PDB file of C-alpha atoms in Angstrom:
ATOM      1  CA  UNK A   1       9.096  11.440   6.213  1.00  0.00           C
ATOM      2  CA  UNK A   2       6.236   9.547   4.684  1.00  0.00           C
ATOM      3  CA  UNK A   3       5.761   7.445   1.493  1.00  0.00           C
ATOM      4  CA  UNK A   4       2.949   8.856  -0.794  1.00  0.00           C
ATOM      5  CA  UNK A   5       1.489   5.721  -3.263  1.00  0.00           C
ATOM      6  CA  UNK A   6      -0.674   7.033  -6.386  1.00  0.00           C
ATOM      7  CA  UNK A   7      -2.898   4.607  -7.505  1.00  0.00           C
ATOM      8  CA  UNK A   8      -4.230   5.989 -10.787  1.00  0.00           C
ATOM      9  CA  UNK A   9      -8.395   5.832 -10.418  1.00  0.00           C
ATOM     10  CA  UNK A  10      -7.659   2.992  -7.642  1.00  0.00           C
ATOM     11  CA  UNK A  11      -6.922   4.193  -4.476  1.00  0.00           C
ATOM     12  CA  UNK A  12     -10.561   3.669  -2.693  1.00  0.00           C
ATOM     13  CA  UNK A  13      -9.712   0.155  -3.549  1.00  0.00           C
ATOM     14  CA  UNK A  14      -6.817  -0.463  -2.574  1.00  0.00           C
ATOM     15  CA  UNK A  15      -7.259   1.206   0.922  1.00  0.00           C
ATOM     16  CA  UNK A  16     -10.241  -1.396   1.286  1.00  0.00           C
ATOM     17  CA  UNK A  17      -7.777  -4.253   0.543  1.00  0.00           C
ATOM     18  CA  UNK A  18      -4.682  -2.882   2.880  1.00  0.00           C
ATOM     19  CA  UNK A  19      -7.918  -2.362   5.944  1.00  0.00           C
ATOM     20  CA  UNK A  20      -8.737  -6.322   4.928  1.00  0.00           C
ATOM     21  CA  UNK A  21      -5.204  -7.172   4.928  1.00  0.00           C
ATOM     22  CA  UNK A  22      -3.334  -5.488   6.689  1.00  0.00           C
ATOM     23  CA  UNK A  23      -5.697  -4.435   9.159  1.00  0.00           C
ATOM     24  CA  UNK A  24      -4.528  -0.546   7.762  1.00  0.00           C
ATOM     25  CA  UNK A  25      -6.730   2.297   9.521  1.00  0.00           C
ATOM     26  CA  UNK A  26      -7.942   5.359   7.521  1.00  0.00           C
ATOM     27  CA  UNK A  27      -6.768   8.897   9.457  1.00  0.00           C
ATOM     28  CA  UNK A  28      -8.304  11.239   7.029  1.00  0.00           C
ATOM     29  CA  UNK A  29      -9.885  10.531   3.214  1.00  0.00           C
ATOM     30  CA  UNK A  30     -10.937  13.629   1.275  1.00  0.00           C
ATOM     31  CA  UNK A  31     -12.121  13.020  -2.170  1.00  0.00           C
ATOM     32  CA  UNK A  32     -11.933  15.676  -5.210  1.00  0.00           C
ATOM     33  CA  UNK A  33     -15.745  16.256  -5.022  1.00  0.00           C
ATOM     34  CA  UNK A  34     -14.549  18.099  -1.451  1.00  0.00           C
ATOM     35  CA  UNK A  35     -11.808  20.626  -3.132  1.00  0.00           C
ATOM     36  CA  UNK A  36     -13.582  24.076  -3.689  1.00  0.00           C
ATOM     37  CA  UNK A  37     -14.469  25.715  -6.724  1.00  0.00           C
ATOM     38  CA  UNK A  38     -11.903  28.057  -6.524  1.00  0.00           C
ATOM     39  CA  UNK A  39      -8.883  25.612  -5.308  1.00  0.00           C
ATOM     40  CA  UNK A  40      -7.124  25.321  -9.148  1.00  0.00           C
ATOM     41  CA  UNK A  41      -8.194  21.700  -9.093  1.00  0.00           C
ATOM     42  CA  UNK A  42      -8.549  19.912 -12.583  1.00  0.00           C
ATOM     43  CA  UNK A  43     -12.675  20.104 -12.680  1.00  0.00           C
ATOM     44  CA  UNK A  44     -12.580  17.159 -15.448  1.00  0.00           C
ATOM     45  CA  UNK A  45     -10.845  14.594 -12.578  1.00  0.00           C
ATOM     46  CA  UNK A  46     -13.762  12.127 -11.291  1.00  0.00           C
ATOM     47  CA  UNK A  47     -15.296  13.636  -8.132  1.00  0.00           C
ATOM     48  CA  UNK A  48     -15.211   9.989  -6.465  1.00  0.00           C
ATOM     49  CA  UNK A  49     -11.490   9.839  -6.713  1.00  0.00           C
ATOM     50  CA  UNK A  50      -8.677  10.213  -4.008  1.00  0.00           C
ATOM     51  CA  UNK A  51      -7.689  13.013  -3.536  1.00  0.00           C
ATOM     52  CA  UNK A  52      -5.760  12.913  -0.100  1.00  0.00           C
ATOM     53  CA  UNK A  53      -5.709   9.959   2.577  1.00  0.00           C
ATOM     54  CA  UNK A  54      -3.685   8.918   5.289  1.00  0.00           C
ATOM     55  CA  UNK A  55      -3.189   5.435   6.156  1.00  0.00           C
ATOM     56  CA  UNK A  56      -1.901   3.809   8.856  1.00  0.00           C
ATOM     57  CA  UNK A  57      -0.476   0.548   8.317  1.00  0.00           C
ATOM     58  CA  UNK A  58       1.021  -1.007  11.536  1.00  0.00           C
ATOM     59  CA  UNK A  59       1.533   2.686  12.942  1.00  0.00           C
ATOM     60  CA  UNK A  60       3.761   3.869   9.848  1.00  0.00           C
ATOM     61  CA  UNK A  61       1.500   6.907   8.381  1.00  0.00           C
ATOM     62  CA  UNK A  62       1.555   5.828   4.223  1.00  0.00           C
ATOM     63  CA  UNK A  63      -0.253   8.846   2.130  1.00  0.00           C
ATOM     64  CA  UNK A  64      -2.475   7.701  -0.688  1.00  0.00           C
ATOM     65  CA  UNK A  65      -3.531   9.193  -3.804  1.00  0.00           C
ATOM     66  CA  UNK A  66      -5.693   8.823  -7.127  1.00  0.00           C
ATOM     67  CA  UNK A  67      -3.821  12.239  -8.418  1.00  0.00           C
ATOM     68  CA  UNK A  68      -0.353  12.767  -9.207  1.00  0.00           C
ATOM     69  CA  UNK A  69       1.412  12.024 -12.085  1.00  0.00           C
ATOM     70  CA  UNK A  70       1.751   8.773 -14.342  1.00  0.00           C
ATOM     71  CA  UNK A  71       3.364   5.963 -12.539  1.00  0.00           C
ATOM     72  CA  UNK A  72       7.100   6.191 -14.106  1.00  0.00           C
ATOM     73  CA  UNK A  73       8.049   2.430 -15.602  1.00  0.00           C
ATOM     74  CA  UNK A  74      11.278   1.609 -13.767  1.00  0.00           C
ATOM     75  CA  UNK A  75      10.898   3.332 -11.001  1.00  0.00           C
ATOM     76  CA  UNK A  76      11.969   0.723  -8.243  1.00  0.00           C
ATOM     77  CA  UNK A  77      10.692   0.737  -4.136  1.00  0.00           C
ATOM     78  CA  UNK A  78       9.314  -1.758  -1.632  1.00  0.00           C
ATOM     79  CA  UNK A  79       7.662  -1.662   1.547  1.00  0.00           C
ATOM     80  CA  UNK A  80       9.035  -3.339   4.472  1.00  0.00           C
ATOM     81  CA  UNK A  81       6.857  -5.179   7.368  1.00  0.00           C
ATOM     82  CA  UNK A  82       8.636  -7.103  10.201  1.00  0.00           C
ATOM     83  CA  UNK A  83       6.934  -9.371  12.293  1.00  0.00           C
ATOM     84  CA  UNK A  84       7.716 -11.444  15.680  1.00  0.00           C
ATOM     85  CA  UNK A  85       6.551 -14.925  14.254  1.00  0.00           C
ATOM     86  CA  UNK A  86       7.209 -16.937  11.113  1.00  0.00           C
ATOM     87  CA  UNK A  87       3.110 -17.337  11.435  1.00  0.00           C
ATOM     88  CA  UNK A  88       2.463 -13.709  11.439  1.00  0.00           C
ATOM     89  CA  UNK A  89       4.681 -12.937   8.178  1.00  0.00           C
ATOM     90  CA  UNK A  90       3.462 -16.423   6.233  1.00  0.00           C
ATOM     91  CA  UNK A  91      -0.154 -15.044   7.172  1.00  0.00           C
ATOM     92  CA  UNK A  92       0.273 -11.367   5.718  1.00  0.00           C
ATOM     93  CA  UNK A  93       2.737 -12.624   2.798  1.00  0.00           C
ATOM     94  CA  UNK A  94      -0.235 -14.694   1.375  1.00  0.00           C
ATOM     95  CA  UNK A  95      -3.084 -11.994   2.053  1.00  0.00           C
ATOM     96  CA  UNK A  96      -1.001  -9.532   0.196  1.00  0.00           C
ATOM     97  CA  UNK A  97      -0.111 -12.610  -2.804  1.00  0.00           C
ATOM     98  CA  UNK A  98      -3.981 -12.802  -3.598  1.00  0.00           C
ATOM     99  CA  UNK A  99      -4.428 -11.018  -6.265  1.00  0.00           C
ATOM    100  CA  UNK A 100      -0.624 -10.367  -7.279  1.00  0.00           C
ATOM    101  CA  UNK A 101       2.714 -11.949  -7.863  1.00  0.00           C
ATOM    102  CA  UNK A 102       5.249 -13.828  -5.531  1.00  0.00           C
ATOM    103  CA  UNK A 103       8.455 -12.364  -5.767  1.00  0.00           C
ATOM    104  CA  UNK A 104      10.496 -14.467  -3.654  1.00  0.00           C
ATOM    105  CA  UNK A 105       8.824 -16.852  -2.217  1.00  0.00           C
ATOM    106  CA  UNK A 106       9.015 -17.556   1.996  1.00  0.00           C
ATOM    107  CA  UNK A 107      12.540 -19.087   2.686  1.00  0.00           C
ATOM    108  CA  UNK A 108      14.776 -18.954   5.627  1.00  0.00           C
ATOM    109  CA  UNK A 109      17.480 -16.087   5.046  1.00  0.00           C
ATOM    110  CA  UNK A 110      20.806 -15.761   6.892  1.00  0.00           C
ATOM    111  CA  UNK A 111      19.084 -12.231   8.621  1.00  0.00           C
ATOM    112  CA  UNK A 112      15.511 -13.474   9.237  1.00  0.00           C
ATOM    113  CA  UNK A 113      14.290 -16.767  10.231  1.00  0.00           C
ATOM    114  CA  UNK A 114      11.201 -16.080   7.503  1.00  0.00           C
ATOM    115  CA  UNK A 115      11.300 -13.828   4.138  1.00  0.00           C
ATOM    116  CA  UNK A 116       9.928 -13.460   1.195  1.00  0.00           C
ATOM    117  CA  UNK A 117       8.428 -10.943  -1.170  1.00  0.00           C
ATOM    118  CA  UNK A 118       5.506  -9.615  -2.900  1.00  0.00           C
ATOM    119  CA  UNK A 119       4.075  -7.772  -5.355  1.00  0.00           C
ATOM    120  CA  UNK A 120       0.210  -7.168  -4.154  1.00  0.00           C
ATOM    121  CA  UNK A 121      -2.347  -6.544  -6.972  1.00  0.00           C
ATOM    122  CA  UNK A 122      -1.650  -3.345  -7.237  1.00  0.00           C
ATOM    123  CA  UNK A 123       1.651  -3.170  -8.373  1.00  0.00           C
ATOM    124  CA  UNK A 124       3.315  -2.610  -4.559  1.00  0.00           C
ATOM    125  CA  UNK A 125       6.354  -4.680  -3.983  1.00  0.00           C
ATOM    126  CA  UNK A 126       6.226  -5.605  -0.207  1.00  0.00           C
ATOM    127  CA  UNK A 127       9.220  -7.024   1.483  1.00  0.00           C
ATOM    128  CA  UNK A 128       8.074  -9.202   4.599  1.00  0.00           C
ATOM    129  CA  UNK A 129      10.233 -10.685   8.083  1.00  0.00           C
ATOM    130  CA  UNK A 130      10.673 -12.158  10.860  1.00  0.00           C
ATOM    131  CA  UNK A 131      12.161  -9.389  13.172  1.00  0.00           C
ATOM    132  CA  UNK A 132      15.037 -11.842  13.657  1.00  0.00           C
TER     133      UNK A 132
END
C-alpha cells in the first residue's frame, strides 16, 4: 500500500521542499505535458503540472499528484517518521515547521523519549519520534 498526496497546482514544490527536508528522492516524475493526445486527459490542465511521481521519503514510496480531486475539508491523516535520536526528530520537526504550524510541540511522551507534531506548509500533518 502507498499514500497518494494531491497538492492542487503544488506538487513540483512541495517535492523540492520534502528533497530539502527530508532528504526525499524522486523515483519517477511525469508531468501532463507527457500524457498523449489520445490518453482522455483534461487538455485545459497546465502542462507543467504533476501528473504522477514517486517519492521516497526515508525508503517509504509516497505518490504525489497535482490531479485528483478537491482536497475534502475534514478529511483527517498524518504521516509518521521515527527516528533513533531526540537530535534527529528536533532537527526534521523544525525543517518541516518552516513554513507551517506546530501542532504539538516537542515534549517527552510516556511511548517516545521525543514527540511532537506538525503541520508543514502544505497542509501535511506529520507526526515525528524517537523510535523509543
Amino acid at each position: 500500500m502507498n499514500v497518494t498526496i494531491s497538492f492542487q497546482k503544488v506538487c513540483d514544490k512541495a517535492i523540492n521542499f520534502y528533497k530539502e527536508a527530508l532528504g526525499a528522492e524522486v523515483k519517477e516524475i511525469a508531468y501532463f505535458r507527457d500524457a498523449p493526445e489520445d490518453s482522455g486527459m483534461d487538455p485545459s490542465l497546465p502542462p507543467d503540472f504533476v501528473m504522477h511521481s514517486e517519492v521516497s521519503i526515508y525508503g517509504t514510496t509516497v505518490i504525489m499528484t497535482d490531479g485528483g480531486s478537491a482536497p475534502i475539508t475534514g478529511d483527517y491523516f498524518s504521516l509518521m517518521l521515527a527516528f533513533d535520536t531526540a537530535e534527529e526528530v528536533t532537527a526534521v520537526y523544525n525543517k518541516l515547521a518552516d513554513g507551517g504550524n506546530m501542532i504539538a510541540p516537542l515534549a517527552t511522551q510516556f511511548w517516545a523519549t521525543l514527540c511532537g507534531d506538525v503541520q508543514d506548509r502544505f497542509g501535511i500533518h506529520w507526526h515525528i519520534c524517537t523510535n523509543n
